[in-house]
Coordinates of C-alpha atoms in Angstrom, one line a residue:
X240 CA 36.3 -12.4 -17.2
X241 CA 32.5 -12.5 -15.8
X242 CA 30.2 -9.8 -16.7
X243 CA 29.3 -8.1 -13.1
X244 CA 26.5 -5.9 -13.1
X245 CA 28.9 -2.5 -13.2
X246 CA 29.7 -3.9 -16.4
X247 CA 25.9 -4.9 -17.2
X248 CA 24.7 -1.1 -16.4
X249 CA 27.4 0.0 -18.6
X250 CA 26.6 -1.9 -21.4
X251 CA 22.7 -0.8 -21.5
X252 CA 22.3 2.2 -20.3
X253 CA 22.4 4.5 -23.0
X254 CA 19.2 2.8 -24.5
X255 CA 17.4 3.2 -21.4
X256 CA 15.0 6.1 -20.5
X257 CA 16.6 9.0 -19.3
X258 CA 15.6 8.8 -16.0
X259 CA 17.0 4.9 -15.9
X260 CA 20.2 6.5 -17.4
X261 CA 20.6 9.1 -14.7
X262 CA 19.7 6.0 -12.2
X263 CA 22.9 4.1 -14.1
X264 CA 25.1 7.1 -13.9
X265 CA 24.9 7.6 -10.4
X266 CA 24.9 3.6 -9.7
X267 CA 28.3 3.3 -11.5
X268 CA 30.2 6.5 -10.0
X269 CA 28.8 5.4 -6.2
X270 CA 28.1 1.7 -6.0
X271 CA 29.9 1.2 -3.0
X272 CA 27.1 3.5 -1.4
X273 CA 24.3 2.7 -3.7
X274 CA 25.0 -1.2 -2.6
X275 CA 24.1 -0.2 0.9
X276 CA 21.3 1.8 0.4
X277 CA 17.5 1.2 0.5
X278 CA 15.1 2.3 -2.6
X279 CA 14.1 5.3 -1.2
X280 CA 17.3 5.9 -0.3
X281 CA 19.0 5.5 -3.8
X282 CA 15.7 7.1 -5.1
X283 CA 16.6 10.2 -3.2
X284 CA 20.4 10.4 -3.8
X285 CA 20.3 9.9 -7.9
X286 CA 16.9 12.1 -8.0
X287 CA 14.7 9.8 -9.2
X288 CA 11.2 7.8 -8.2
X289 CA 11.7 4.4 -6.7
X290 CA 9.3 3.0 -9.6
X291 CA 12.6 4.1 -11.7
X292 CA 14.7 2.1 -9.1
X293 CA 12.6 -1.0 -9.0
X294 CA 12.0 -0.8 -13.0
X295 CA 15.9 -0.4 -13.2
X296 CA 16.4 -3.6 -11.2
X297 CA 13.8 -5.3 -12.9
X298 CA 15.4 -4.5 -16.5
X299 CA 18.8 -5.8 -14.9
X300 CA 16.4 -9.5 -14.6
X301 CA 16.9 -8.9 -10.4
X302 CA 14.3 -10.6 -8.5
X303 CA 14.7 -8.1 -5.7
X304 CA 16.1 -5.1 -4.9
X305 CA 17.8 -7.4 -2.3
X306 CA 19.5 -9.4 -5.1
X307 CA 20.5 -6.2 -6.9
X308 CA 22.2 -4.8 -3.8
X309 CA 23.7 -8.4 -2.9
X310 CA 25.2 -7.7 -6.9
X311 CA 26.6 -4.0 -6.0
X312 CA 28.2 -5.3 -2.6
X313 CA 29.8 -8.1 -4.2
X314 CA 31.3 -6.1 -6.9
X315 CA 32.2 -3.6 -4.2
X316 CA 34.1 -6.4 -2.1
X317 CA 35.8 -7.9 -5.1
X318 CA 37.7 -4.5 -6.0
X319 CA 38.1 -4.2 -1.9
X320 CA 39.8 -7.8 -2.3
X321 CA 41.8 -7.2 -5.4
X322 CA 43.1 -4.0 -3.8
X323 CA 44.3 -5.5 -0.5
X324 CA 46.0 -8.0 -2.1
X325 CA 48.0 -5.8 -4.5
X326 CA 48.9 -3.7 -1.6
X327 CA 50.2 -6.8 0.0
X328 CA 52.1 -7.7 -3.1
X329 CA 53.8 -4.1 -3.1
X330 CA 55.2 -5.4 0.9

């Protein structure tokens, strides 16, 4: 199974600083959100600084907060997708 970056966050974020981990927290129990977001945006919502954002996405080895959003979409997408088609298989 591939590592996504749900799975990624989960792994490190209890070594992170605590204002990374409360970034983490928040990023895991709304990515469907975060993943459509801007910084300040996902700054405001998780109560953080957008240096913590852009250090957080940074640490993940993002090039952008683009590409980190692209990541949190995808993931978002790929449960939208598995979903569907189990309801579909239920029919």
């Amino acid at each position: 199974m591939e590592n996504n970056i749900l799975d990624t966050i989960t792994q490190i974020k209890d070594v992170l600083p605590k204002k990374q981990r409360t970034l983490c927290n928040f990023i895991v129990l709304n990515y469907v959100e975060a993943g459509m977001m801007t910084v300040a945006e996902l700054a405001e919502r998780s109560g953080v600084g957008a240096t913590t954002v852009m250090r957080l996405v940074k640490t993940l080895h993002y090039d952008s907060y683009s590409d980190f959003r692209r990541a949190l979409l995808n993931v978002s997408l790929k449960n939208n997708e598995e979903q569907f088609s189990e309801s579909f298989q239920q029919l």
